[in-house]
Phi, psi and omega in degrees: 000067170287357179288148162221197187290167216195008233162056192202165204247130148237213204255002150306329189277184171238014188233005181224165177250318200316163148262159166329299185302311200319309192302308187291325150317339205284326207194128170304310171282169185323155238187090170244138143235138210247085131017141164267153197210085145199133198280161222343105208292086176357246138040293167256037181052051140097336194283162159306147163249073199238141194302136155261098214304288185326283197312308196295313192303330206287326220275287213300274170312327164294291155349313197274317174305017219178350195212024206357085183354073189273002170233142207265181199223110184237144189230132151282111192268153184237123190233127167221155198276008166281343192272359192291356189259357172253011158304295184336281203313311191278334145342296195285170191043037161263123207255144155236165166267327173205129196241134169257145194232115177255195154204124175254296193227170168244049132106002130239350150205193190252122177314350155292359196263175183285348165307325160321337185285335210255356191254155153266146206299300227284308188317314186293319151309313156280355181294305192322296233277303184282019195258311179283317161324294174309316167293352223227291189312315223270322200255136170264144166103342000128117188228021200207117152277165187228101184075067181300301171295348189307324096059267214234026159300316179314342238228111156317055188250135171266163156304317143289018190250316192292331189285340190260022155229064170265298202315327164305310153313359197245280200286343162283340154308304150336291172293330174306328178299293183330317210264013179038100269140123174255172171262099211295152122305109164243073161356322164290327178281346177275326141223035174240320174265018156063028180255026173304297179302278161014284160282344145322299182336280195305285193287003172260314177303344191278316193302314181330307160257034148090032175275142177226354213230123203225117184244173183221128190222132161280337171074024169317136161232025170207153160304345178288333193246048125333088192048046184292105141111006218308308189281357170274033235197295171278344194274310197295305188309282192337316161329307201268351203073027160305082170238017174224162136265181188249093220236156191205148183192115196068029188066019161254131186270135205218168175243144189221142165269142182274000000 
């Protein structure tokens, strides 16, 4: 089994406690966690959110001496287009093995929070969905779109809702193509948020237009959602005719069958 979570948190995040040992306990095999990156951060009452690259590198390479280096080094950047030039910035001349690319908010508040409740969803849907269109074009480098749905986990959307924005959903695929971008699985959004069909939805259209590149992630920020629901995830890909994922090391992308 070389595919592994592609998508989990430590205590590098401000929204998680684990630790490395925790995770490495977990699994004989490889190890990414991809650090959260966002700048004023909704969420985290408005502060910056930023990986402290050194303590993490430092952390990773101690680790790696001791553990013959199975763990790769990853960020999730959170993109609102007031932040794109200090994405820009703090990115370069930084190495990852693999960087994922979201949207939690749009620079007032995080689609998680309870004001969402009080909005109308469609409205809220089109922001979400051309606001991640806009993040995919805009940020370079970038190998994992992530949590396609993170928008309108809050939001009571059927499948028939999501089809009266495909075209918009077209063009966020599209660009996911361009930028040869796999497209996440996020497990946590497929069964702790009940968007399974949802991501049916979503992947057969990406297969529709000639999507091939697929990641799988639990979004763990603990070891209990550790490779959470993996095999009803894959069970699902398989369905579909689905049999690899897409894996990255130094941010080149390889394929491991499922």
């Amino acid at each position: 089994m070389g595919y592994y979570d592609q998508h989990m948190h430590t205590h590098f995040s401000p929204d998680s406690a684990e630790s490395f040992e925790n995770y490495l306990e977990q699994t004989d095999g490889l190890l990414v966690t991809t650090e959260h990156l966002d700048f004023h951060d909704s969420y985290n009452g408005g502060v910056d959110t930023v990986l402290d690259y050194a303590a993490y590198r430092d952390k990773i390479d101690a680790l790696n001496t001791i553990h013959d280096g199975r763990i790769r080094c990853g960020i999730e950047v959170g993109y609102t287009p007031e932040s794109h030039a200090q994405i820009t910035s703090y990115l370069e001349g930084k190495a990852f093995d693999v960087i994922l690319l979201s949207v939690h908010q749009n620079g007032r508040y995080d689609y998680l929070q309870p004001i969402i409740d009080e909005m109308d969803p469609k409205a809220v849907m089109k922001e979400y969905f051309e606001l991640c269109t806009q993040a995919v074009r805009k940020v370079n480098g970038a190998n994992v779109f992530a949590h396609f749905d993170y928008g309108i986990r809050r939001l009571p959307v059927t499948v028939d809702d999501l089809r009266e924005f495909e075209p918009l959903l077209k063009g966020l695929l599209d660009e996911i193509m361009a930028k040869e971008m796999a497209l996440e699985l996020n497990t946590r959004s497929m069964y702790e948020y009940n968007n399974a069909d949802l991501y049916r939805y979503m992947i057969g259209l990406y297969l529709e237009m000639g999507g091939t590149r697929f990641s799988l992630g639990s979004d763990a920020h603990s070891i209990q959602k550790y490779r959470y629901h993996f095999d009803d995830a894959i069970a699902l890909l398989k369905d579909l005719g689905v049999h690899e994922l897409t894996l990255f090391k130094n941010q080149v992308g390889y394929t491991e069958p499922i």
